[in-house]
Amino acid sequence: MKRKMTKAEKTEARWCWFFIAPTMIGLVVLNFYPIINTVWQSFCETGDFGRGNTFVGLKNYIDVLSGGEFWISLWNTFKYALIEVPFSVCIALVLAVLLNRKMRGRSVYRTIYFLPMVAAPAAVAMVWKWLFNQQYGLLNHIFGTDTAWISDPKIAWVSIGIIGVWSILGYNMVLMIGGLQEIPRDYYEAASIDGATGIRQFFYVTIPLLSPTIFFIVQTRIIGALQQFDLIYMVMDTSNPALGKVETVVPVFYRYAFTYGNKGCGATFVILLLLVILALTVLCQKAEKKWVFYN
Amino acid sequence: MKQRAVATGLAIAAALAMTACGAEEAGTGSGGASGSADALEVKIWDGAQVDGLQQIADEWTAQSGIKVNIQTLGWDEYWTLLEAGATGGDMPDVFWMHSNVAQKYMENDMLLDLNSRIEASDKIDMTNYYEGIAGMYRMNDVQYAVPKDHDTIALCYNKAVFDQYNVAYPDETWTWDDFYDAAKAITDAGAGNAYGYAIDVGNNQDGWWNIVYDFGGYIISEDKKTSGMDDPKTLEAMEFLGKLIKDTMPPQSVISENGCGTLFNSGVVAMTTQGSWNINTFYTSDNSENYGWAMLPYCDRNGNGAVDEGERCSIYNGIGWAAAANTDAPDAAWELIEWFCSEENQVKQADLGVTMAGYLGASDSYASAFEGMNIDAFLDMEEQGTLIFRPCSKYTTNWETMMGENLVGAWNDTSTMEATCRTIAENMNAQLAQE
Amino acid sequence: MRKEKCNAVLIHVILILMAFVMIVPFLWMLLTAFKTISEATSVNPFVILPSSWKFDSFKNVWKSYNFLVLYKNTLLMIFFRVVCAVLTATMAGYAFGRMKFPGKNVAFALVMIQMMVPGQIFIIPQYVMVSKLGMLNKMFALVFPGMVTAFGTFLLKTSFQGLSKDMEEAAMVDGCNYGQRFLLIMAPLTRSAMISLGIFTAVFAFKDLMWPMIVCSESAKTTLSAALAKMQGQFSSNYPELMAAALMACLPMIVIYVIFQKQFVEGIATSGGKL
């Protein structure tokens, strides 16, 4: 069934390759070579300093999947995502709707909510660690408690989730405002005529019409949350008693690959995480077809 | 047409730039450490030492004409980077080596063989250095690094807190039981505002390992094949440690979040055990006039009321100056190492208050480097106590990390101490079997 | 009328409360930076406001870390990354969005996969490349991983797809080839997407932590974000200085953001809305 290309098609193809060449070459060198390298490593017992890798087949996969650490870290990853994604999306949605009108101080609010996005991650980690500090922290002082916010295995995951929500809230909100502004005003007018006000408009007009944006945010935030690294790496010290209940997959990979120098197992962790992300993305796409409203 | 030419030109340039990168990357690469003979790249992990060392290095530059560029990294980044550098064939010319990983680097020929150069040198004779440290950086009779320093551990106490709760200051007669009593008295009277002592799971060399050896236990066997964590003596020491944790320390979460130094400096904790590399932190603290140093307590195992060999231990360690095996300037790198480790500059290093020396008998002036603070305890520990070299094996970091992770549980619930130690021993034996 | 006013007040109350929560960490950073260590770690009594507004911590940090150089490095890195990313992504986006060629789906699938892989796995191989090129501790090293962008390609592709056919067809009739069409007609129309990508790239380049820390370990060659992370490792207990450093590291981006906040917000909003 292979058809010869016409001359015009050939010209077009040549131009195309020329246009995509920088990006594709860059991606191959910067990203695909490392990915393939990692996949290969996951089948190897890696030697010191990347030497003497020996192929061991699925041994790393069997070790990782039969050991508890992967499942615990995966569970921790989901726990983090379960806090960060719904809360940051819902609060952002409410804020976006409240801000999507002519009102005094609108841009001031928007500026403040977005502020965490432009803060360096190390700064965010430092200040939250300081706020959450059991001995000297502001939070325990204000509430008169003696809670180990980030060191109590029972609640540390919530505290980390709070930092996550705080960090990403403004970003989600700005995306929502973008989506809200594309909803034609007629819909609201029509809804008003039908007698729908406030809350009802929110549920019957705003949410359905905003669903593509909401869906996009949820999807990208799930992927982002599953790849969480900076926050946990910076906030949770190695002697933190809650580490085991909070440490997500990527920091565990980092520990294996860099602290233990066990690149093979580290690679296996990442590849497994990648498979989980791929599966979730496919699920999301399916869900999108079913629930999201496109006009 | 002109625009087309410009557009095409631009895009081709971009594409070329990219392919050029790709092509060069694909090439074999010359390897070799950076830094030609007119400059050496030096990496260390302790920011507190960089000024003094740079000063010593600058004197070398004045006579050799080779610039020395010392860079500091945090501990974790240092090892990540060194490992990545070793993997990619680009290490600093001269750098610090640590007992935790020395064996791994030596076995893989990452470090410059110094034998012939030491033989030819009139400044370096390996018998002049602490044998535990020198031996650490030797493998199959090849010397890969020269000791830069050594350290001891002592007890720092806050007189203000002791006065407030009316407890006598620590002195050289203290046994660990006396230590416990004093620490408990302060903790009880402090009622949540003050505690006697604090160490975290990671404070091994400057904390609980000393107690283990004082009690006659050990961490790793001489042949580095078995763990000592389930040795009865070790378990006894760990049970005692459990008592300390339970009765004299703040919650582990507090220790972990702040570190012992901060807790001590803010007056929350009355005593802390610290390594000699850390003196400056306390010397420069706001409340340093309240601080005193004493030797570590001992454990009177035979009950004769006197300190015998092995009853007052100080786990010691020493950094080694090493060079990259593939450095472009091996001679210059060696000369710098020779300079740092010569008797003259070892004395100078102590003089400047950088650290104690790796050279035997060159550390006396260290005590006077901190004007107004008496740190004789660190030197006394060495003269009157027993120095034990820091437990290590080929992959020390792996079992040390595992140990810390497991002990967090025992720190939070001291009744699990014995079980935890046995688990650690089991894991550690399994890890050692694979080395 | 009365009910509406009530609502407006209620909305403002909610918004102000939320704003307060969002800003407390920054305020606490500021207050701590002005305290002495003893004040910062005093529990009994707890100190909220520093006893005097001294700039000692700022001065110390400024002195021990060469902040001017850090600002310069960060700015240059952001500049180069933005230029590279926008250039390569616009070209590729045009091809993916508006042209047909064999292998397009495969190529685009590769772009999508890149976005799902945790970035940490690229670090070591990329580090080895940079070190083999002899480019460690150089500006090139900082820019290297940001030269191309899968996300940007995706964003620009969507943007090109959204343009109407008329203009391009008119250009085709005029005899323009693809290069001219792209450069003179189509690319300018995606200006807003380019700005979005530029802002997006700038923000994330600024926040990049691990890469600059590893590849530019010299404190005179690294970026604000990495230098700050290093400080936390080194001086974990001097809270006032840490907070002063954190503030100083965030300040330039905050100032830029406040000045260009309209562009920021619109840039981010369009990048999301269009996807």
Coordinates of N, CA, C and O in Angstrom, one line a residue, chain A residues 15 18 21-23 25-26 29 33 48-51 69 129-130 132-136 146-152 233 237-243 247 254-255 257-261 263, chain B residues 4 7-8 11-12 14-15 18-19 22 25 76-77 80 83 86-87 104-105 108-110 192 200-201 251-254 256-258 262-263 266 268 394-395 397-398 401-402 405 408 412:
Chain A
W15 N 11.0 20.3 4.4 CA 10.9 21.4 5.3 C 10.6 21.0 6.7 O 11.0 21.6 7.7
F18 N 13.4 19.7 8.5 CA 14.3 20.8 8.9 C 13.7 21.6 10.1 O 14.5 21.9 11.0
A21 N 14.1 19.3 13.2 CA 15.4 18.8 13.5 C 16.0 19.3 14.8 O 16.4 18.4 15.6
P22 N 16.1 20.6 15.1 CA 16.7 21.0 16.4 C 16.0 20.3 17.6 O 16.7 19.8 18.4
T23 N 14.7 20.3 17.6 CA 14.0 19.8 18.7 C 14.2 18.3 18.8 O 14.5 17.7 19.9
I25 N 16.7 16.4 17.5 CA 18.0 16.0 17.9 C 18.3 16.3 19.3 O 18.9 15.5 20.1
G26 N 17.8 17.4 19.8 CA 18.0 17.8 21.2 C 17.3 16.7 22.1 O 17.9 16.3 23.0
V29 N 19.3 13.4 22.1 CA 20.5 13.5 22.8 C 20.3 13.7 24.3 O 20.8 13.0 25.2
Y33 N 18.3 9.2 24.8 CA 19.5 8.4 25.1 C 19.5 8.1 26.6 O 19.6 6.9 27.0
D48 N 30.3 -0.4 40.2 CA 30.7 1.0 40.7 C 31.1 1.9 39.5 O 31.7 1.4 38.6
F49 N 30.7 3.1 39.6 CA 31.1 4.1 38.6 C 30.7 3.7 37.2 O 31.4 4.0 36.3
G50 N 29.5 3.1 37.1 CA 29.0 2.7 35.8 C 29.8 1.7 35.0 O 29.7 1.6 33.8
R51 N 30.7 1.0 35.7 CA 31.5 0.0 35.0 C 31.0 -1.4 35.3 O 30.4 -1.6 36.4
E69 N 9.6 -1.7 49.6 CA 9.9 -0.3 49.5 C 9.1 0.3 48.3 O 8.6 1.5 48.5
K129 N 9.6 24.4 56.7 CA 10.3 23.7 57.7 C 10.3 24.5 59.0 O 10.1 24.0 60.1
W130 N 10.6 25.7 58.8 CA 10.7 26.7 59.9 C 9.4 26.9 60.6 O 9.2 26.9 61.8
F132 N 6.8 24.9 60.5 CA 6.4 23.6 61.0 C 7.2 23.1 62.2 O 6.9 22.1 62.8
N133 N 8.3 23.8 62.4 CA 9.3 23.3 63.4 C 8.6 23.1 64.8 O 7.9 23.9 65.3
Q134 N 8.8 21.9 65.3 CA 8.1 21.5 66.6 C 8.5 22.4 67.7 O 7.7 22.8 68.5
Q135 N 9.8 22.7 67.8 CA 10.3 23.4 69.0 C 10.2 24.9 68.8 O 9.7 25.6 69.7
Y136 N 10.5 25.5 67.7 CA 10.6 26.9 67.5 C 9.6 27.5 66.5 O 9.6 28.6 66.2
D146 N 2.0 21.1 70.5 CA 3.3 20.6 70.5 C 3.4 19.5 69.5 O 3.8 18.3 69.7
T147 N 3.0 19.8 68.3 CA 2.8 18.8 67.2 C 4.1 18.8 66.4 O 4.6 19.8 66.0
A148 N 4.5 17.6 66.0 CA 5.7 17.4 65.1 C 5.1 17.3 63.7 O 4.9 16.3 63.2
W149 N 4.8 18.5 63.2 CA 4.1 18.6 61.9 C 4.7 17.8 60.8 O 4.0 17.0 60.1
I150 N 6.0 17.9 60.7 CA 6.7 17.2 59.6 C 7.4 15.9 60.0 O 8.1 15.3 59.3
S151 N 7.4 15.6 61.3 CA 8.1 14.5 61.8 C 7.2 13.4 62.4 O 7.7 12.3 62.8
D152 N 6.0 13.7 62.6 CA 5.1 12.7 63.2 C 4.6 11.8 62.0 O 4.0 12.3 61.1
Y233 N 12.7 16.0 49.0 CA 14.1 16.0 49.2 C 14.6 17.1 50.1 O 15.5 17.0 50.9
D237 N 14.5 15.4 56.2 CA 15.9 15.0 56.4 C 15.9 13.4 56.6 O 14.9 12.8 56.9
T238 N 17.1 12.9 56.4 CA 17.2 11.4 56.4 C 16.9 10.8 57.8 O 16.5 9.7 57.9
S239 N 17.0 11.6 58.9 CA 16.7 11.1 60.2 C 15.3 11.4 60.6 O 14.9 11.2 61.8
N240 N 14.5 12.0 59.7 CA 13.2 12.3 60.1 C 12.4 11.0 60.3 O 12.3 10.2 59.4
P241 N 11.7 10.8 61.4 CA 11.0 9.6 61.7 C 9.9 9.3 60.8 O 9.4 8.2 60.6
A242 N 9.4 10.4 60.1 CA 8.2 10.2 59.3 C 8.6 9.9 57.8 O 7.8 9.8 57.0
L243 N 9.9 9.9 57.6 CA 10.4 9.8 56.2 C 9.7 8.6 55.4 O 9.3 8.8 54.3
E247 N 8.1 9.5 51.9 CA 9.0 9.4 50.8 C 8.3 8.8 49.6 O 7.8 7.7 49.6
Y254 N 16.2 8.3 43.8 CA 17.4 9.1 44.0 C 18.3 8.5 45.0 O 19.5 8.5 44.9
R255 N 17.7 8.0 46.1 CA 18.5 7.5 47.2 C 19.3 6.2 46.7 O 20.4 6.0 46.9
A257 N 20.0 5.4 43.5 CA 20.9 5.7 42.5 C 22.1 6.5 43.0 O 23.3 6.2 42.6
F258 N 21.9 7.4 43.9 CA 23.0 8.3 44.2 C 23.6 8.0 45.6 O 24.8 8.1 45.7
T259 N 22.8 7.7 46.6 CA 23.4 7.4 47.9 C 24.0 6.0 47.9 O 25.1 5.8 48.4
Y260 N 23.2 5.0 47.5 CA 23.7 3.7 47.5 C 24.5 3.3 46.3 O 25.1 2.2 46.3
G261 N 24.5 4.1 45.3 CA 25.2 3.8 44.0 C 24.6 2.6 43.4 O 25.3 1.9 42.6
K263 N 22.5 1.8 40.8 CA 21.8 2.4 39.6 C 20.8 1.5 39.1 O 19.7 1.9 38.6
Chain B
R4 N 14.2 34.6 2.8 CA 14.3 33.1 2.8 C 15.8 32.7 3.2 O 16.0 31.8 4.0
A7 N 16.3 33.2 6.8 CA 15.6 32.2 7.6 C 16.3 30.9 7.6 O 16.5 30.2 8.6
T8 N 16.6 30.5 6.3 CA 17.3 29.2 6.2 C 18.6 29.2 6.9 O 19.0 28.3 7.7
A11 N 18.2 28.9 10.7 CA 17.7 27.6 11.1 C 18.9 26.6 10.9 O 19.1 25.7 11.8
I12 N 19.6 26.7 9.8 CA 20.7 25.8 9.6 C 21.7 25.9 10.7 O 22.3 25.0 11.3
A14 N 21.2 26.9 13.7 CA 20.7 26.3 14.9 C 20.8 24.8 14.9 O 21.3 24.1 15.8
A15 N 20.5 24.2 13.7 CA 20.6 22.8 13.5 C 22.0 22.3 13.7 O 22.3 21.3 14.3
M18 N 23.2 22.2 17.1 CA 22.7 21.0 17.9 C 23.5 19.8 17.5 O 23.9 19.0 18.3
T19 N 23.6 19.6 16.1 CA 24.3 18.3 15.7 C 25.7 18.3 16.2 O 26.2 17.3 16.6
G22 N 25.7 17.1 19.5 CA 25.4 15.6 19.5 C 26.7 14.9 19.1 O 27.0 13.9 19.7
E25 N 29.4 14.8 21.6 CA 29.0 14.0 22.7 C 29.3 12.5 22.4 O 29.7 11.8 23.2
D76 N 26.2 15.9 51.0 CA 25.5 15.1 50.0 C 25.9 15.4 48.6 O 26.1 14.5 47.8
E77 N 25.9 16.7 48.3 CA 26.2 17.0 46.9 C 27.7 16.6 46.5 O 27.9 16.2 45.4
T80 N 27.6 13.0 45.6 CA 26.9 12.8 44.3 C 27.8 13.2 43.1 O 27.9 12.6 42.1
E83 N 31.0 11.1 42.6 CA 30.6 9.8 42.0 C 30.3 10.1 40.5 O 30.8 9.3 39.6
A86 N 33.5 10.7 38.7 CA 34.3 9.5 38.5 C 33.7 8.6 37.4 O 34.4 8.1 36.6
T87 N 32.3 8.6 37.4 CA 31.7 7.9 36.3 C 32.0 8.5 34.9 O 32.2 7.8 34.0
K104 N 36.0 1.8 47.9 CA 35.3 1.7 46.6 C 36.1 2.5 45.5 O 36.3 2.0 44.4
Y105 N 36.6 3.7 45.9 CA 37.4 4.5 45.0 C 38.7 3.9 44.7 O 39.2 3.9 43.5
N108 N 38.5 0.8 42.3 CA 38.2 1.1 40.9 C 39.3 2.0 40.3 O 39.0 2.6 39.2
D109 N 40.4 2.1 40.9 CA 41.5 2.9 40.4 C 41.1 4.3 40.0 O 41.5 4.9 39.0
M110 N 40.3 4.9 40.9 CA 39.9 6.3 40.7 C 41.0 7.3 41.2 O 41.0 8.5 40.9
G192 N 10.3 19.9 80.3 CA 9.9 20.2 78.9 C 10.6 21.5 78.4 O 10.6 21.7 77.2
D200 N 21.1 12.5 67.7 CA 20.2 11.8 66.7 C 20.8 10.5 66.2 O 22.0 10.2 66.5
V201 N 20.0 9.8 65.5 CA 20.5 8.5 65.0 C 21.8 8.6 64.2 O 22.6 7.7 64.1
P251 N 12.1 14.9 72.3 CA 11.6 13.9 71.3 C 12.5 13.9 70.1 O 13.0 14.9 69.7
Q252 N 12.6 12.7 69.5 CA 13.5 12.6 68.4 C 13.1 13.5 67.2 O 13.9 14.0 66.5
S253 N 11.8 13.8 67.1 CA 11.3 14.7 66.0 C 12.0 16.0 66.2 O 12.4 16.7 65.2
V254 N 12.0 16.5 67.4 CA 12.7 17.8 67.7 C 14.1 17.8 67.4 O 14.7 18.7 66.7
S256 N 15.7 15.8 65.3 CA 15.8 15.6 63.8 C 15.6 16.9 63.1 O 16.2 17.3 62.2
E257 N 14.6 17.7 63.6 CA 14.2 18.9 62.9 C 15.3 20.0 63.1 O 15.4 20.9 62.2
N258 N 15.9 20.0 64.2 CA 16.8 21.1 64.5 C 18.3 20.8 64.6 O 19.1 21.6 64.4
T262 N 21.8 23.3 67.3 CA 20.9 24.4 67.5 C 20.2 24.3 68.8 O 20.0 25.3 69.5
L263 N 19.8 23.1 69.2 CA 19.1 22.9 70.5 C 20.1 23.3 71.6 O 19.6 23.9 72.6
S266 N 20.6 27.1 71.8 CA 19.4 27.9 72.2 C 19.1 27.6 73.7 O 18.1 28.0 74.2
V268 N 18.2 24.8 75.1 CA 17.2 23.8 75.3 C 17.9 22.5 75.9 O 17.3 21.8 76.7
K394 N 33.7 -1.5 52.7 CA 33.7 -1.0 51.3 C 32.5 -0.1 51.1 O 32.6 1.0 50.5
Y395 N 31.3 -0.5 51.5 CA 30.1 0.3 51.3 C 29.6 0.8 52.6 O 28.4 0.5 53.0
T397 N 28.6 3.6 53.6 CA 27.4 4.4 53.5 C 26.1 3.6 53.5 O 25.1 4.0 54.2
N398 N 26.1 2.5 52.8 CA 24.9 1.7 52.7 C 24.4 1.2 54.1 O 23.3 1.3 54.4
T401 N 23.5 4.1 56.5 CA 22.2 4.7 56.2 C 21.1 3.7 56.7 O 20.1 4.2 57.4
M402 N 21.3 2.4 56.5 CA 20.3 1.5 56.9 C 20.2 1.5 58.5 O 19.1 1.5 59.0
E405 N 18.2 4.5 59.5 CA 16.7 4.4 59.2 C 16.1 3.5 60.2 O 15.0 3.8 60.7
V408 N 15.7 5.1 63.9 CA 14.6 6.1 64.1 C 13.5 5.5 64.9 O 13.0 6.1 65.9
N412 N 12.3 6.5 68.9 CA 10.9 6.9 69.2 C 10.2 5.9 70.2 O 9.3 6.3 70.9

